[in-house]
N, CA and C of each residue as an Amber inpcrd file, in Angstrom:
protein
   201
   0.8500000  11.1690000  -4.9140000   0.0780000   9.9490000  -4.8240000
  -1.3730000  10.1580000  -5.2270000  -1.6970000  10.8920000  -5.5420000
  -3.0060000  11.6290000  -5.8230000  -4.3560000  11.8950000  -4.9230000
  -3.7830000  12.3820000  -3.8380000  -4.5910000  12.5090000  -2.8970000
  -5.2120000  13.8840000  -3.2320000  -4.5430000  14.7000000  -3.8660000
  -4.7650000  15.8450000  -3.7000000  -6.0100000  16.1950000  -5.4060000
  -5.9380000  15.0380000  -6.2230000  -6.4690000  15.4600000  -7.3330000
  -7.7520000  15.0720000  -7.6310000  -8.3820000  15.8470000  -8.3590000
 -10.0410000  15.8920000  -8.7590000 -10.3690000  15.7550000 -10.0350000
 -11.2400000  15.0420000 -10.4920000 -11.7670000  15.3250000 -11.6850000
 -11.7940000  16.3230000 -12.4400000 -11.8180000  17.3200000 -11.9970000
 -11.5150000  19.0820000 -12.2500000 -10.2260000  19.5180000 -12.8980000
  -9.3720000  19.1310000 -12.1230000  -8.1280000  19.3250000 -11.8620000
  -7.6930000  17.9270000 -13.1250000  -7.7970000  17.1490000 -13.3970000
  -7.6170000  16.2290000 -14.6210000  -7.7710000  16.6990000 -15.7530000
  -9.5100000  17.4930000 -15.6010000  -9.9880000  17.4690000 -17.2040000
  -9.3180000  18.4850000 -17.5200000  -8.5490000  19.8350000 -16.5510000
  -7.7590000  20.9450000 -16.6930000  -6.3750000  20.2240000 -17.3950000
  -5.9600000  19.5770000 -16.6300000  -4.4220000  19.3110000 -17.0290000
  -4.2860000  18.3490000 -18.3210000  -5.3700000  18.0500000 -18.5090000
  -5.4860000  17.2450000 -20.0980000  -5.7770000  18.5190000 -21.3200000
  -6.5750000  19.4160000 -20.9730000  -7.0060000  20.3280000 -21.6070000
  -5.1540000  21.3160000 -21.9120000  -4.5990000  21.3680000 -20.8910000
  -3.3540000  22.1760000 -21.0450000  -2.3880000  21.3230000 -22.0470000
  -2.8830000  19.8730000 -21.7570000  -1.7600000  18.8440000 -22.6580000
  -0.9130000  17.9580000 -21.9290000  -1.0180000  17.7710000 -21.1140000
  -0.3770000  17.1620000 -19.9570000  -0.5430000  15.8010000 -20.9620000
   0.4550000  14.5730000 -21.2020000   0.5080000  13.7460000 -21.7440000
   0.8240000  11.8620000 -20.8210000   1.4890000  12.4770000 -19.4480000
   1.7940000  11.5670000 -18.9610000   1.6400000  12.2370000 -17.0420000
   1.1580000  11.0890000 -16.6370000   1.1810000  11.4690000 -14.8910000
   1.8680000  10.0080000 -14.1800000   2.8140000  10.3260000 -13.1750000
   2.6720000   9.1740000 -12.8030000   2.4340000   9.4380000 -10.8210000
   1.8400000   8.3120000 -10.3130000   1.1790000   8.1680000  -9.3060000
   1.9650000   6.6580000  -8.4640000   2.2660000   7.3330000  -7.5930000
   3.1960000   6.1810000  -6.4240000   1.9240000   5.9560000  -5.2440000
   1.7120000   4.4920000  -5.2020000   1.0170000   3.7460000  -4.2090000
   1.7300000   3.3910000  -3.0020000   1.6310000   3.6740000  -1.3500000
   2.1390000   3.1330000  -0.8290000   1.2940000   1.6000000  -0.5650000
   0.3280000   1.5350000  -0.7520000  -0.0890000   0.3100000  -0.5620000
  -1.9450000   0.2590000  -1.1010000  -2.3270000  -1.3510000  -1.6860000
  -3.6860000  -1.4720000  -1.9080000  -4.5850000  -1.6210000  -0.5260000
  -3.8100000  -1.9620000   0.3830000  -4.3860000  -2.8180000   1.4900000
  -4.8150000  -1.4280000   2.6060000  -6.0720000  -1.2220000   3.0800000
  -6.7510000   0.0450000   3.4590000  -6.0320000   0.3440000   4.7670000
  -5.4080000  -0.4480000   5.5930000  -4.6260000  -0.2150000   6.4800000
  -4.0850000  -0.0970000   6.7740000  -2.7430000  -0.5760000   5.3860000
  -1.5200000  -0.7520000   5.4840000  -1.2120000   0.5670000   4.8580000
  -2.2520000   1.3730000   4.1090000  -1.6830000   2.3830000   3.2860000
  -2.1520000   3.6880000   3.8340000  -3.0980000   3.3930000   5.1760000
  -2.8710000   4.4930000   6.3670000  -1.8510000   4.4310000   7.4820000
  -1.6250000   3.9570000   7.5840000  -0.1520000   3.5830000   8.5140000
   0.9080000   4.2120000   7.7930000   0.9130000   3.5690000   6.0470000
   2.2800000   4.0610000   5.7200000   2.6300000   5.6750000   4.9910000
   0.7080000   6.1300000   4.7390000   0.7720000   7.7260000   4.5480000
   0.8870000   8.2360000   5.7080000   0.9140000   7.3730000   6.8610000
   0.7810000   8.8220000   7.7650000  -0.5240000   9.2750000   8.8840000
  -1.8010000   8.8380000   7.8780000  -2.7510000   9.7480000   7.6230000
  -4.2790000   8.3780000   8.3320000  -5.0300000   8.8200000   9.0900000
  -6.1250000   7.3500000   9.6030000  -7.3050000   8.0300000   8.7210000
  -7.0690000   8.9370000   7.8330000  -8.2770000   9.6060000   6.8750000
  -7.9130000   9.1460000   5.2500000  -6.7610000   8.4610000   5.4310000
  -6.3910000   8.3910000   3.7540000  -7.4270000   7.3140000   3.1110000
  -7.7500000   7.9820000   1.8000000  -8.9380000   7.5040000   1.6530000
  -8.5250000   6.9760000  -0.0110000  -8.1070000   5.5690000   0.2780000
  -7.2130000   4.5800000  -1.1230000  -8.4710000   4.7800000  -2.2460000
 -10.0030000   4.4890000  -1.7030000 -10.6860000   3.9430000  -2.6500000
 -10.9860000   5.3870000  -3.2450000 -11.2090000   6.6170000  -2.7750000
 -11.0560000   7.8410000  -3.8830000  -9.9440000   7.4040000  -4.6070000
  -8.7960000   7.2540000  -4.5830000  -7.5380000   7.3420000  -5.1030000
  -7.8060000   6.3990000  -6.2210000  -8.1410000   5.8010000  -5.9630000
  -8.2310000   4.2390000  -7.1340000  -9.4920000   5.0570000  -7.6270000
  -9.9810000   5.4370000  -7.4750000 -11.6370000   6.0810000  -8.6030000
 -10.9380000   7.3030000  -9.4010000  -9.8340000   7.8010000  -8.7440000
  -9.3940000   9.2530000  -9.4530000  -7.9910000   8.0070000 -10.2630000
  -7.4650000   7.4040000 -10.3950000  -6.9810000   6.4520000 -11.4490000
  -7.6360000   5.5510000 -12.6750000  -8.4900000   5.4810000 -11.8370000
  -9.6540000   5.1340000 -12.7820000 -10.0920000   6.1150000 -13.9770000
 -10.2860000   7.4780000 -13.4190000 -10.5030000   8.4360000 -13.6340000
  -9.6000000   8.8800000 -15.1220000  -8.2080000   8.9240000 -14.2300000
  -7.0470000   9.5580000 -15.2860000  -7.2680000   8.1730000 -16.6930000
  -7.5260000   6.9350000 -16.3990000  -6.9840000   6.3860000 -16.9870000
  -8.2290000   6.0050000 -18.6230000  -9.2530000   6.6670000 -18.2950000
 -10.1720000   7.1980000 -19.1330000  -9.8480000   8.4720000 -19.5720000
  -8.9120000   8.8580000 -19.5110000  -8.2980000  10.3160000 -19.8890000
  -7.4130000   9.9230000 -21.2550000  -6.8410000  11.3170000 -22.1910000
  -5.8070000  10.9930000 -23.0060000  -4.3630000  10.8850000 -22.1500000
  -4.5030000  11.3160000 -21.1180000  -3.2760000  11.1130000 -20.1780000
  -2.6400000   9.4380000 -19.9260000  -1.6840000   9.3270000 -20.1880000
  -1.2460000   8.4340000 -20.1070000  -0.4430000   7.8770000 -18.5490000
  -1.2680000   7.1720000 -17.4010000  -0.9200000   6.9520000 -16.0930000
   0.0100000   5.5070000 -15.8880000   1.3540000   6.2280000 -15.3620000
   2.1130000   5.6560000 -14.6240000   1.7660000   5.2770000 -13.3700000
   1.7550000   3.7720000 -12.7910000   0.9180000   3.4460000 -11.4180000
   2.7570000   3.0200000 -10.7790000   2.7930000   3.0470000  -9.4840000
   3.6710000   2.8260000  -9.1090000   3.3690000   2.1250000  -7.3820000
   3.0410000   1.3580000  -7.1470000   3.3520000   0.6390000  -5.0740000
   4.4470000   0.4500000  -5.3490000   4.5170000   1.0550000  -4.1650000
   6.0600000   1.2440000  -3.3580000   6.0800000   0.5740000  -1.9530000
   4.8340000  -0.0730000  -2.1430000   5.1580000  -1.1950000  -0.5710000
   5.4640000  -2.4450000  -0.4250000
């Protein structure tokens, strides 16, 4: 879901050739998508800035909610 990824970690995996990522949303809604990670630290609006991110990339991002 891309909690785990950085700008760093992008400009690397574009640099290796990485052509396609795709990224599963459990939800836009800030509450509904800590409840359904799990997690009262999940932090959507990094997530949406690191999509943002990829999607200024040559990487081509698959978005996916699943709620």
């Amino acid at each position: 879901n891309g909690t785990l990824l950085t700008k760093q970690m992008i400009d690397d995996l574009e640099k290796a050739g990485l052509t396609r990522i795709n990224i599963s949303l459990h939800s836009l809604n800030l509450e509904n998508s800590k409840n359904l990670f799990g997690m009262q630290n999940y932090n959507i609006e990094k997530i949406l800035e690191t999509l943002r991110y990829i999607s200024e990339s040559k990487i081509n991002l698959i978005e996916k909610c699943i709620s």
